[in-house]
mmCIF file of C-alpha atoms and ligand atoms in Angstrom:
data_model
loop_
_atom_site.group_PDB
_atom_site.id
_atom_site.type_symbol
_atom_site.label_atom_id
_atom_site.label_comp_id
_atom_site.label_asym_id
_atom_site.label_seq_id
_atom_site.Cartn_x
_atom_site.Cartn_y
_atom_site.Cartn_z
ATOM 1 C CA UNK A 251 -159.137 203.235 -118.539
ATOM 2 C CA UNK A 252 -161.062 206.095 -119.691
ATOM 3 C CA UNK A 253 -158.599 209.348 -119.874
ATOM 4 C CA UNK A 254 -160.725 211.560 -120.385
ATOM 5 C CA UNK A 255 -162.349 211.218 -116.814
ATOM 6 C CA UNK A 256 -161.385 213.644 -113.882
ATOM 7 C CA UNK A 257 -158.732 211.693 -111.695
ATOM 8 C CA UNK A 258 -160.755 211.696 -108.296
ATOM 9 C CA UNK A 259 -163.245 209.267 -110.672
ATOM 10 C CA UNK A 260 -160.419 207.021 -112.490
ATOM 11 C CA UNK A 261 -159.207 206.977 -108.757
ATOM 12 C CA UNK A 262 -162.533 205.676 -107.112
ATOM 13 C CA UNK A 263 -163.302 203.607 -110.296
ATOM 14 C CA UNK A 264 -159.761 201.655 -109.900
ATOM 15 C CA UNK A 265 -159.517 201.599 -106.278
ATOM 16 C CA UNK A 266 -162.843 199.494 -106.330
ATOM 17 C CA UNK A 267 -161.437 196.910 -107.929
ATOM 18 C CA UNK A 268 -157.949 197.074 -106.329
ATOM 19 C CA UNK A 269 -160.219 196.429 -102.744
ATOM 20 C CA UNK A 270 -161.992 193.680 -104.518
ATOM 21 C CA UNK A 271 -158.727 191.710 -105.201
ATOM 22 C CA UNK A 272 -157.451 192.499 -101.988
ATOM 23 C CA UNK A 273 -160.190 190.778 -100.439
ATOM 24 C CA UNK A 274 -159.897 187.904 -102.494
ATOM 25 C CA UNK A 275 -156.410 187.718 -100.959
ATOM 26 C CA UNK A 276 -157.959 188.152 -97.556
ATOM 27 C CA UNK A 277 -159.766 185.227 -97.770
ATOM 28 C CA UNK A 278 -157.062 183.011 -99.214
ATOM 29 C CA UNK A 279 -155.108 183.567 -96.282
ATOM 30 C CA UNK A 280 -157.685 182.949 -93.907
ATOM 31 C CA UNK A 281 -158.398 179.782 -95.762
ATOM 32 C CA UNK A 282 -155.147 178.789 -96.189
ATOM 33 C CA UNK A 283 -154.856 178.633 -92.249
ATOM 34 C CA UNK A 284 -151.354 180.355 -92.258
ATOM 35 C CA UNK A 285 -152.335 183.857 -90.661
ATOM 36 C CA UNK A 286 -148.369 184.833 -89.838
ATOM 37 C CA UNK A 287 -149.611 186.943 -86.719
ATOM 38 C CA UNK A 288 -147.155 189.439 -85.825
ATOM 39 C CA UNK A 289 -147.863 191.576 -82.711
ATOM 40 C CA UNK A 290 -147.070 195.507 -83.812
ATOM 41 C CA UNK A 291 -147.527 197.215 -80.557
ATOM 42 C CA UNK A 292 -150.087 196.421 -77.582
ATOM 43 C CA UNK A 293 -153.076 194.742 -79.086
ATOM 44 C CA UNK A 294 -152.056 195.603 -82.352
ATOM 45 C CA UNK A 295 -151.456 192.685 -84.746
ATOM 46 C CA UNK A 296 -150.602 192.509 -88.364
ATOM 47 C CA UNK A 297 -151.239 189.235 -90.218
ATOM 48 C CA UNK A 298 -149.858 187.737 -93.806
ATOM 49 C CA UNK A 299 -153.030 189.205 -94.891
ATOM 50 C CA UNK A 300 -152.684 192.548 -94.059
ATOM 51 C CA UNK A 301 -149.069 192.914 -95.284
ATOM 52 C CA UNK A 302 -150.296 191.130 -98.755
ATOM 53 C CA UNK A 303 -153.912 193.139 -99.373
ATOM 54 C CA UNK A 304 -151.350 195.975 -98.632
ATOM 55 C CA UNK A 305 -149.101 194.944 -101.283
ATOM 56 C CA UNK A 306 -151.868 194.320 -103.825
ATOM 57 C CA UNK A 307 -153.205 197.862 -103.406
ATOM 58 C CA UNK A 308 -150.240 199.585 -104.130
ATOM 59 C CA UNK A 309 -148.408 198.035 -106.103
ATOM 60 C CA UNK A 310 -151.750 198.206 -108.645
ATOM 61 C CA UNK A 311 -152.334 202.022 -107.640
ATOM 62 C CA UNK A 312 -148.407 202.780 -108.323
ATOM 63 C CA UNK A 313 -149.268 201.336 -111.602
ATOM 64 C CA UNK A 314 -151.870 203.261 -112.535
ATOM 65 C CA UNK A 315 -151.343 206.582 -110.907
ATOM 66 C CA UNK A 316 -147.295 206.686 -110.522
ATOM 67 C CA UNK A 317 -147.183 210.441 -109.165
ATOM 68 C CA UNK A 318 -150.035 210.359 -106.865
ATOM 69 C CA UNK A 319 -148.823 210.071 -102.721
ATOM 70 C CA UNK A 320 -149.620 206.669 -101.072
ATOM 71 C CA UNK A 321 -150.416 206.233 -97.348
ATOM 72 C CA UNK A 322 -150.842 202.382 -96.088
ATOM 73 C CA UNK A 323 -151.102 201.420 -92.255
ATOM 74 C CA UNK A 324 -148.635 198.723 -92.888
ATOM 75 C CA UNK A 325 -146.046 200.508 -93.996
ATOM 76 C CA UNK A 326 -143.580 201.144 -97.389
ATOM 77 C CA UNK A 327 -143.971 197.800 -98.984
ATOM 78 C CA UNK A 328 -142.489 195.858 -101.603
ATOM 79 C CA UNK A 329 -144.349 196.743 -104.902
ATOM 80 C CA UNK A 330 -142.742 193.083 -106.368
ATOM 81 C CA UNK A 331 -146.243 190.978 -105.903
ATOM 82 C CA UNK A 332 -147.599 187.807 -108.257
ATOM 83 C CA UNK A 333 -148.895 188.883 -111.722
ATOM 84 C CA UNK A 334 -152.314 188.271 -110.797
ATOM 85 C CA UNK A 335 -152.202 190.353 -107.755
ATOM 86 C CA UNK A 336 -151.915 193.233 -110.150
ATOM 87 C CA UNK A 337 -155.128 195.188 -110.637
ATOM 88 C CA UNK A 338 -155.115 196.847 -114.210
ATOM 89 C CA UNK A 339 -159.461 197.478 -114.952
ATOM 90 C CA UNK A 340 -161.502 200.383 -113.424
ATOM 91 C CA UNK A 341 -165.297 199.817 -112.620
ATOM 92 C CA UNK A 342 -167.145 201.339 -115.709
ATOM 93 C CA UNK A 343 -169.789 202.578 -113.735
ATOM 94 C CA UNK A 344 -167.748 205.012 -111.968
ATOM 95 C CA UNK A 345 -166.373 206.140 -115.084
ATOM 96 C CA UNK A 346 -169.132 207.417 -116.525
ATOM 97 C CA UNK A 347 -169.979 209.878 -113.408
ATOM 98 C CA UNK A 348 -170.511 213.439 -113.443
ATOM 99 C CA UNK A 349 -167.708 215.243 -111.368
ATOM 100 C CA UNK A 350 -169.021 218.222 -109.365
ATOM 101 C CA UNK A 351 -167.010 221.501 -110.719
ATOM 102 C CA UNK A 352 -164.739 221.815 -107.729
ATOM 103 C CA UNK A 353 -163.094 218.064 -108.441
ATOM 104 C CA UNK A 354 -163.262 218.174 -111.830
ATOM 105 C CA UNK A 355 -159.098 219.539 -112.875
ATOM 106 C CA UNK A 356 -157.886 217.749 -108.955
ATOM 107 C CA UNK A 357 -153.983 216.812 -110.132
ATOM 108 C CA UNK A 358 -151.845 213.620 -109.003
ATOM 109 C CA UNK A 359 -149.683 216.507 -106.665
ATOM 110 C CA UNK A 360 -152.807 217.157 -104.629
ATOM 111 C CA UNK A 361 -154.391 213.613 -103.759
ATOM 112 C CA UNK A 362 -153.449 211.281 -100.895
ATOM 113 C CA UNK A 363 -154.585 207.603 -100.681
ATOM 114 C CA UNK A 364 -155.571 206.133 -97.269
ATOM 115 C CA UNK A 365 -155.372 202.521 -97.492
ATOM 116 C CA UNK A 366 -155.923 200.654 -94.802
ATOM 117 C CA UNK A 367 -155.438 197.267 -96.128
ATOM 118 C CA UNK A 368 -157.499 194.974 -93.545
ATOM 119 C CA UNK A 369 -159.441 197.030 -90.477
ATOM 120 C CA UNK A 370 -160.704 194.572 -87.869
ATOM 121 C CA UNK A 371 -157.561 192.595 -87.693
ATOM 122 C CA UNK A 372 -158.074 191.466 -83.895
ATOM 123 C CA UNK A 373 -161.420 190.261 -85.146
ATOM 124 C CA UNK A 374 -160.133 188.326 -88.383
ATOM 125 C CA UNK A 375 -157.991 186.524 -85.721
ATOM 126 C CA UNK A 376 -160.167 185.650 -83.730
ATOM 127 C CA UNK A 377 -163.033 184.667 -86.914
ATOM 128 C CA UNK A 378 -165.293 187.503 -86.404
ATOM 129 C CA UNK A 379 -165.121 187.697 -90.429
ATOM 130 C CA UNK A 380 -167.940 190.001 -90.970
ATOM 131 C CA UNK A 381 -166.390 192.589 -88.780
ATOM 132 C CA UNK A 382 -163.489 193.159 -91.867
ATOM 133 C CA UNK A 383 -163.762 195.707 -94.020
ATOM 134 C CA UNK A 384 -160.858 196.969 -96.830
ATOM 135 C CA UNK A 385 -160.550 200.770 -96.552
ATOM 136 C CA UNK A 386 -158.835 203.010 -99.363
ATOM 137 C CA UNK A 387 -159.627 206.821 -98.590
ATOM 138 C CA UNK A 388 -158.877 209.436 -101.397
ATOM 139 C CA UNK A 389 -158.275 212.807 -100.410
ATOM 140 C CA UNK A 390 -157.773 215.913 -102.273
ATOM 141 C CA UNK A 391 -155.516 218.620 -100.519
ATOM 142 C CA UNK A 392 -156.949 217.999 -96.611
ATOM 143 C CA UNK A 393 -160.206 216.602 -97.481
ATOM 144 C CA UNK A 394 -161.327 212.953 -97.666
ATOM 145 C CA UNK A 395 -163.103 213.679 -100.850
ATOM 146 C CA UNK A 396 -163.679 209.611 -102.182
ATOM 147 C CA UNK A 397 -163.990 205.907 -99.872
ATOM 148 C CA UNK A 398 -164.275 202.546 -101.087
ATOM 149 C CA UNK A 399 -165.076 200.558 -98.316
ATOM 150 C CA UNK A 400 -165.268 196.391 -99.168
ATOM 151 C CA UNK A 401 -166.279 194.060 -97.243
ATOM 152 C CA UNK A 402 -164.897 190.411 -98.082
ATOM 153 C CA UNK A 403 -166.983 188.358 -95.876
ATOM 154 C CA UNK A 404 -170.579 190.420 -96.761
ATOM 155 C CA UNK A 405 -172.906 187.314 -97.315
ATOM 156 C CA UNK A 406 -171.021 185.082 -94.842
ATOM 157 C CA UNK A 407 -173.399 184.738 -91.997
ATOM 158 C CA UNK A 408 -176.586 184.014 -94.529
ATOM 159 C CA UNK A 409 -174.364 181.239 -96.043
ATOM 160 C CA UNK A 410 -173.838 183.345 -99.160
ATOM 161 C CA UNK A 411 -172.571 181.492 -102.553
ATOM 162 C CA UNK A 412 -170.336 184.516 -103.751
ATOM 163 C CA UNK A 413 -168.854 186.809 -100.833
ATOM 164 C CA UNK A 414 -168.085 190.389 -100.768
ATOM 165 C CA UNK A 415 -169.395 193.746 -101.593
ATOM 166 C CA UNK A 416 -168.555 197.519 -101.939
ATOM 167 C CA UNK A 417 -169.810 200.321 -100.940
ATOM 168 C CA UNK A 418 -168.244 203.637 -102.488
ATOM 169 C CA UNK A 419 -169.296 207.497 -102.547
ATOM 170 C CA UNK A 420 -167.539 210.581 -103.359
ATOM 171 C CA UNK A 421 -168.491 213.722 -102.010
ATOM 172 C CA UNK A 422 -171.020 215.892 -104.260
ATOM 173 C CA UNK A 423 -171.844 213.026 -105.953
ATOM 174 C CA UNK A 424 -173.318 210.230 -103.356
ATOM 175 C CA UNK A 425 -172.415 206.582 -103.065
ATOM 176 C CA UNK A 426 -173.114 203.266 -104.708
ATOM 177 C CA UNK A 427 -172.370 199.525 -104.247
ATOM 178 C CA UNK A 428 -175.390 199.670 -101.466
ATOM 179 C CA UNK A 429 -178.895 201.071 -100.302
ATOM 180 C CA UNK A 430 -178.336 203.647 -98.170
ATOM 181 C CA UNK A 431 -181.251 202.835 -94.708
ATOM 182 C CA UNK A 432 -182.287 205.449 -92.004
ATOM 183 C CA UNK A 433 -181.598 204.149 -88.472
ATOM 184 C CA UNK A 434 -184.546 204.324 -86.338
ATOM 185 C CA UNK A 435 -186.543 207.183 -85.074
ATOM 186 C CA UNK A 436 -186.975 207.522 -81.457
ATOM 187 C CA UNK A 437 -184.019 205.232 -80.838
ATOM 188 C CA UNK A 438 -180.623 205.685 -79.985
ATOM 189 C CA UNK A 439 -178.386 203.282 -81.063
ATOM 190 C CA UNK A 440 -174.379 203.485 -80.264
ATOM 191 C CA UNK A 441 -171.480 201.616 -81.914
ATOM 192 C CA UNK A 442 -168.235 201.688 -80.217
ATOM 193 C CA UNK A 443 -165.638 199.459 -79.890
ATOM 194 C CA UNK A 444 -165.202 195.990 -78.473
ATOM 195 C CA UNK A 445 -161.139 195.667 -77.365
ATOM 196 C CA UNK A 446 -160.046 198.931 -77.083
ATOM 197 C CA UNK A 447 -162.185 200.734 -74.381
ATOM 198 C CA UNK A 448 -160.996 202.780 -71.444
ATOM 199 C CA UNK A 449 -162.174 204.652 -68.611
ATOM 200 C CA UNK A 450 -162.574 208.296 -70.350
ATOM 201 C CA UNK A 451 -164.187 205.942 -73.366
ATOM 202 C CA UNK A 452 -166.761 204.139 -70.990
ATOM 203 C CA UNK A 453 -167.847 207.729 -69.517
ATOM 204 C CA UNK A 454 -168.438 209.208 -72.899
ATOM 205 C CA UNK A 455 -171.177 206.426 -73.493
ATOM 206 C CA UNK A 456 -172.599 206.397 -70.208
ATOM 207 C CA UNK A 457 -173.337 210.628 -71.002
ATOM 208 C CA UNK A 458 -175.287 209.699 -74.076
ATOM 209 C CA UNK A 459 -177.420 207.377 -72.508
ATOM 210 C CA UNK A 460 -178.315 205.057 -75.526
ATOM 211 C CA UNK A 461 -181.199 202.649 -75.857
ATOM 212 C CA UNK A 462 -178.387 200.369 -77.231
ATOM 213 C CA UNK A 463 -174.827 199.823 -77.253
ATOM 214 C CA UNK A 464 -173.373 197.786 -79.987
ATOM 215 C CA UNK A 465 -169.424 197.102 -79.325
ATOM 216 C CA UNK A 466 -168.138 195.533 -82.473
ATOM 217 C CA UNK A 467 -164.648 195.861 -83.891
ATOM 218 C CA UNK A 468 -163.293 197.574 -86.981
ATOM 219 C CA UNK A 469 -163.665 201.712 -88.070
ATOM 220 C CA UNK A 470 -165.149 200.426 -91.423
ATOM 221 C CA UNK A 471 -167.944 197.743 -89.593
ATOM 222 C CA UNK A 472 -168.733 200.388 -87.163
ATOM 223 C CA UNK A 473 -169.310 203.177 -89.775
ATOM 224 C CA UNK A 474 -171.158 200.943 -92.130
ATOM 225 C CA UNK A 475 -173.707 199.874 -89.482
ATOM 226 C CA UNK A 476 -174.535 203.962 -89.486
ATOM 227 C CA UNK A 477 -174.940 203.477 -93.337
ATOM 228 C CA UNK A 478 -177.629 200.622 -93.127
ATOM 229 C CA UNK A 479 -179.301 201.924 -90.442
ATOM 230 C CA UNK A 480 -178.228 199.536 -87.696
ATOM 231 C CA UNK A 481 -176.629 202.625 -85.606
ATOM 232 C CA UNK A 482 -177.099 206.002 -84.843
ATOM 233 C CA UNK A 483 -173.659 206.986 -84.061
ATOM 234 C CA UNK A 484 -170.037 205.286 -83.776
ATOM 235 C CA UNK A 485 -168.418 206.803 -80.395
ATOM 236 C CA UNK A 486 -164.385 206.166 -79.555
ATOM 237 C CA UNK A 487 -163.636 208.867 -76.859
ATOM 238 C CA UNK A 488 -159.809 208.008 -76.668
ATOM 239 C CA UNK A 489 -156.696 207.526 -79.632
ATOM 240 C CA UNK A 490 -155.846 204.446 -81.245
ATOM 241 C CA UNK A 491 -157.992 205.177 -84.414
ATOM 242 C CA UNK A 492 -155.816 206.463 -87.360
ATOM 243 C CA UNK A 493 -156.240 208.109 -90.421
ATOM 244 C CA UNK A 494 -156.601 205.366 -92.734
ATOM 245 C CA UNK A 495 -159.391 203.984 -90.335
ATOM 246 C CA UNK A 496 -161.236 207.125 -91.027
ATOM 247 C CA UNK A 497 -160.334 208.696 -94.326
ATOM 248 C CA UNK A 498 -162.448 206.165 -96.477
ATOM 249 C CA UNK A 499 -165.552 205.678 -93.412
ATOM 250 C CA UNK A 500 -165.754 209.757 -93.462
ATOM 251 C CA UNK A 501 -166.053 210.041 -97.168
ATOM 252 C CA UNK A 502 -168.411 207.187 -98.071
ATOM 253 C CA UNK A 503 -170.577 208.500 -94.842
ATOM 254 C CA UNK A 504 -170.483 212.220 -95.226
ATOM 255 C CA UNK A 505 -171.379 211.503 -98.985
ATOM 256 C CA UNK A 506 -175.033 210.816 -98.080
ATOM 257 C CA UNK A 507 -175.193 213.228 -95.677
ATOM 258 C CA UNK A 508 -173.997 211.791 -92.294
ATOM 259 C CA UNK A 509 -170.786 213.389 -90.617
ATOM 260 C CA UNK A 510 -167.307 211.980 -89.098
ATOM 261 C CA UNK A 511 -165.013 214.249 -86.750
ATOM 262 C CA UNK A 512 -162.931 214.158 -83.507
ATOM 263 C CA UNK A 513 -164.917 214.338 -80.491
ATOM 264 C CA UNK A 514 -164.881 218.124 -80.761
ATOM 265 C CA UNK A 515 -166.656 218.522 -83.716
ATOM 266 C CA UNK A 516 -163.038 219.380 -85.628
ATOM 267 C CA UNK A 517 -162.602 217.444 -89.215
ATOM 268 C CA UNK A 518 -159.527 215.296 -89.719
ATOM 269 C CA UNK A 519 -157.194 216.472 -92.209
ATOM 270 C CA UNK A 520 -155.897 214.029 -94.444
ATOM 271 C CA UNK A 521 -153.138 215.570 -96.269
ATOM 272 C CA UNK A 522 -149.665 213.955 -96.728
ATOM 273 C CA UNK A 523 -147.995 216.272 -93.706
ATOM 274 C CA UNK A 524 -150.739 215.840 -91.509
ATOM 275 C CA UNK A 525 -150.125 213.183 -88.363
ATOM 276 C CA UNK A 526 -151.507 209.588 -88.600
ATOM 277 C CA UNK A 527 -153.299 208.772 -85.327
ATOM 278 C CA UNK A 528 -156.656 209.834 -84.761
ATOM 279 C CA UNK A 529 -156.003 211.613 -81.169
ATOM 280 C CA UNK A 530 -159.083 213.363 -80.801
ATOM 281 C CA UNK A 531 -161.084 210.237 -81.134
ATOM 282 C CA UNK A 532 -163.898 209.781 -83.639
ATOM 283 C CA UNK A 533 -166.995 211.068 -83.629
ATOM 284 C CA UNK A 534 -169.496 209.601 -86.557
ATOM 285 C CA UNK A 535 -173.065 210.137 -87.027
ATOM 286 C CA UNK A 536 -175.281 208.791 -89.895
ATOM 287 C CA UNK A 537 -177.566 212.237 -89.825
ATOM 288 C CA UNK A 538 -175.183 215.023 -89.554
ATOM 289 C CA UNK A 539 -178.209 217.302 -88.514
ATOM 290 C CA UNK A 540 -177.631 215.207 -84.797
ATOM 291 C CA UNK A 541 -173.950 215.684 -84.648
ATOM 292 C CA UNK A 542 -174.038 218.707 -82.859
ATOM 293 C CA UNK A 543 -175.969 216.998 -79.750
ATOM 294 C CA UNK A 544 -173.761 214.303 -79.438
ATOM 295 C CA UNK A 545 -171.247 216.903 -79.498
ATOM 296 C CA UNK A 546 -172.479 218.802 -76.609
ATOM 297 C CA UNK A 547 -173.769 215.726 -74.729
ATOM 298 C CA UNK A 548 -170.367 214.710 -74.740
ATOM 299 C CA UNK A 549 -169.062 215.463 -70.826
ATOM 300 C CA UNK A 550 -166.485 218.253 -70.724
ATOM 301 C CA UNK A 551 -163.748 216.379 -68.905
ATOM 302 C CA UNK A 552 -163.708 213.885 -72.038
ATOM 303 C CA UNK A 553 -163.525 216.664 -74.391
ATOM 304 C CA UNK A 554 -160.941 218.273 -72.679
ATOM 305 C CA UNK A 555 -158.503 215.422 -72.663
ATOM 306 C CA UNK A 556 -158.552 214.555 -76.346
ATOM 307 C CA UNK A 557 -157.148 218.037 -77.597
HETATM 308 O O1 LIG B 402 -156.732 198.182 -89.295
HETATM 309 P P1 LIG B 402 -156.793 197.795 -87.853
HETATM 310 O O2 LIG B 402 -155.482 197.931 -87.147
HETATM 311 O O3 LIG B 402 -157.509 196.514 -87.602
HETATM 312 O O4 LIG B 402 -157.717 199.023 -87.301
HETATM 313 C C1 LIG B 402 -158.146 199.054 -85.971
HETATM 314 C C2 LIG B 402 -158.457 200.473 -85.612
HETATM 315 O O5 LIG B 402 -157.278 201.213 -85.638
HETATM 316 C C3 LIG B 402 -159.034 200.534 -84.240
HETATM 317 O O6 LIG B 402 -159.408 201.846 -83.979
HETATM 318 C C4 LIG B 402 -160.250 199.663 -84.116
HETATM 319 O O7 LIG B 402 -160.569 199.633 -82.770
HETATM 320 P P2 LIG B 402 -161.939 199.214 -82.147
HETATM 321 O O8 LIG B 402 -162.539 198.103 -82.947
HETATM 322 O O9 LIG B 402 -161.552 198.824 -80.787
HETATM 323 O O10 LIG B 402 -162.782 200.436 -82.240
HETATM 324 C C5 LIG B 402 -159.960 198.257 -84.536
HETATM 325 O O11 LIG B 402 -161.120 197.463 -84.604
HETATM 326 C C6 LIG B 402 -159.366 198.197 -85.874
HETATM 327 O O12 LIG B 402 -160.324 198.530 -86.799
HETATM 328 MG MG1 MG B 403 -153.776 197.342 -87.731
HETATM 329 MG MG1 MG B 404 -157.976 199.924 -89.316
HETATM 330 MG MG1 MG B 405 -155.635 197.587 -90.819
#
């Protein structure tokens, strides 16, 4: 690996290919047929593929970047994994970026990895492949600064050859790995989620009155259909997100120019003190010049109850 590259790049430029091999691993397991479904909480399951994408990603980050601070959904894991689990090349590309001034001398003391190592497990259960995305967030003091956001199963539907993409960006610089697309003008088109609804959840959409509601699962899936121009916004007015569902989602998006936040307009912080669940729900929107309306289109009551 290039040295003499700022860390937030030699971070982004590894962590692509880490994601990559996890979701290699990802679809071994699924076509292996052993999924090793464990039930975590209330509709929250953890399969053999989560705990070994998991596994995979830090055992090659620990490698790499021994100093830096680590946060996966699935827990402290064993860092023993197969030799060829072990992720030791960068993506040149990356590399060879220029890093605005303000990331350029970022140390190992001040970054925090997100990685969520499989988001959309309910729907890799169930086969909804396409809905799976691999999320590793970087984030520099409290901000989610870099994503890599893969997605093993791109190319499944269309009976793809070779599966899998992904999608980067790093804020002040802008992303790669895809086209960024426009959603529609005149439209208003509203991913939320498929499993996890409620009540206060249910109202928040009714308020915004959308020409189309598009309930599909994972934080990645939903925030990627913002990126190609499939949504306008991704809505969740309740908890249950976290912040390794967001941390990579928020920097890829906000990179060209959309915006993630609670449903209060506040940002996330991401640093390693800061508290994992999401509670204020998530608020994305793929042109942060609309934010604001959602925001205050929002009713109060829903607001109110996700301080
Ligand atoms: O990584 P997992 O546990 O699959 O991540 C979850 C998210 O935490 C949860 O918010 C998402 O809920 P919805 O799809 O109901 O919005 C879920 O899909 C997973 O991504
Ligand atoms: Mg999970
Ligand atoms: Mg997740
Ligand atoms: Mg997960």
């Amino acid at each position: 690996m290039a040295q003499s590259s700022p860390l937030i790049l030699r971070l982004v430029a590894f962590s692509i290919n880490a994601a990559n091999r996890a979701g290699k691993i990802i679809r071994d397991v699924w076509s292996q047929g052993e999924l090793g479904i464990v039930d975590k909480g209330k509709n929250d399951l953890q399969t053999e593929a989560d705990r070994s994408a998991q596994r995979c990603i830090i055992a090659s980050l620990l490698r790499q970047f021994p100093n830096i601070t680590i946060i996966g959904e699935e827990g402290s894991s064993n860092c023993e994994v197969p030799s060829d689990w072990l992720v030791t090349e960068s993506d040149p590309s990356v590399l060879q970026l220029n890093c605005p001034k303000e990331f350029e001398s970022v140390t190992d003391k001040e970054v925090v990895v997100w990685v969520d190592p499989l988001d959309g497990t309910s729907e890799y259960t169930q086969g909804l492949l396409e809905h799976v995305t691999v999320l590793v967030g970087i984030a520099v003091g409290s901000q989610a600064v870099g994503g890599i956001i893969h997605q093993p199963y791109y190319g499944y539907a269309s009976g793809a050859e070779s599966l899998g993409r992904t999608l980067w960006g790093i804020k002040g610089i802008g992303v790669g790995g895809f086209t960024p697309s426009i959603p529609p003008a005149n439209q208003r088109i509203i991913a939320t989620t498929r499993s996890h609804s409620n009540a206060l959840a249910e109202q928040a959409i009714e308020a915004l009155k959308a020409d189309k509601v598009l309930c599909v699962g994972g934080a990645g899936h939903k925030v990627l259909l913002l990126m190609e121009g499939k949504a306008h916004a991704y809505v969740f007015a309740r908890d249950g997100c976290k912040r390794w569902d967001t941390c990579a989602p928020e920097a890829v998006l906000e990179a060209m120019g959309g915006r993630l936040t609670d449903m209060r307009g506040n940002q996330y912080a991401y640093d390693h003190n800061t508290y994992h669940a999401n509670k204020g729900g998530v608020l994305a929107t793929a042109k942060g010049e609309d934010h604001d309306w959602y925001i205050r289109n929002i009713p109060e009551n829903v607001r109110e109850s996700l301080k």
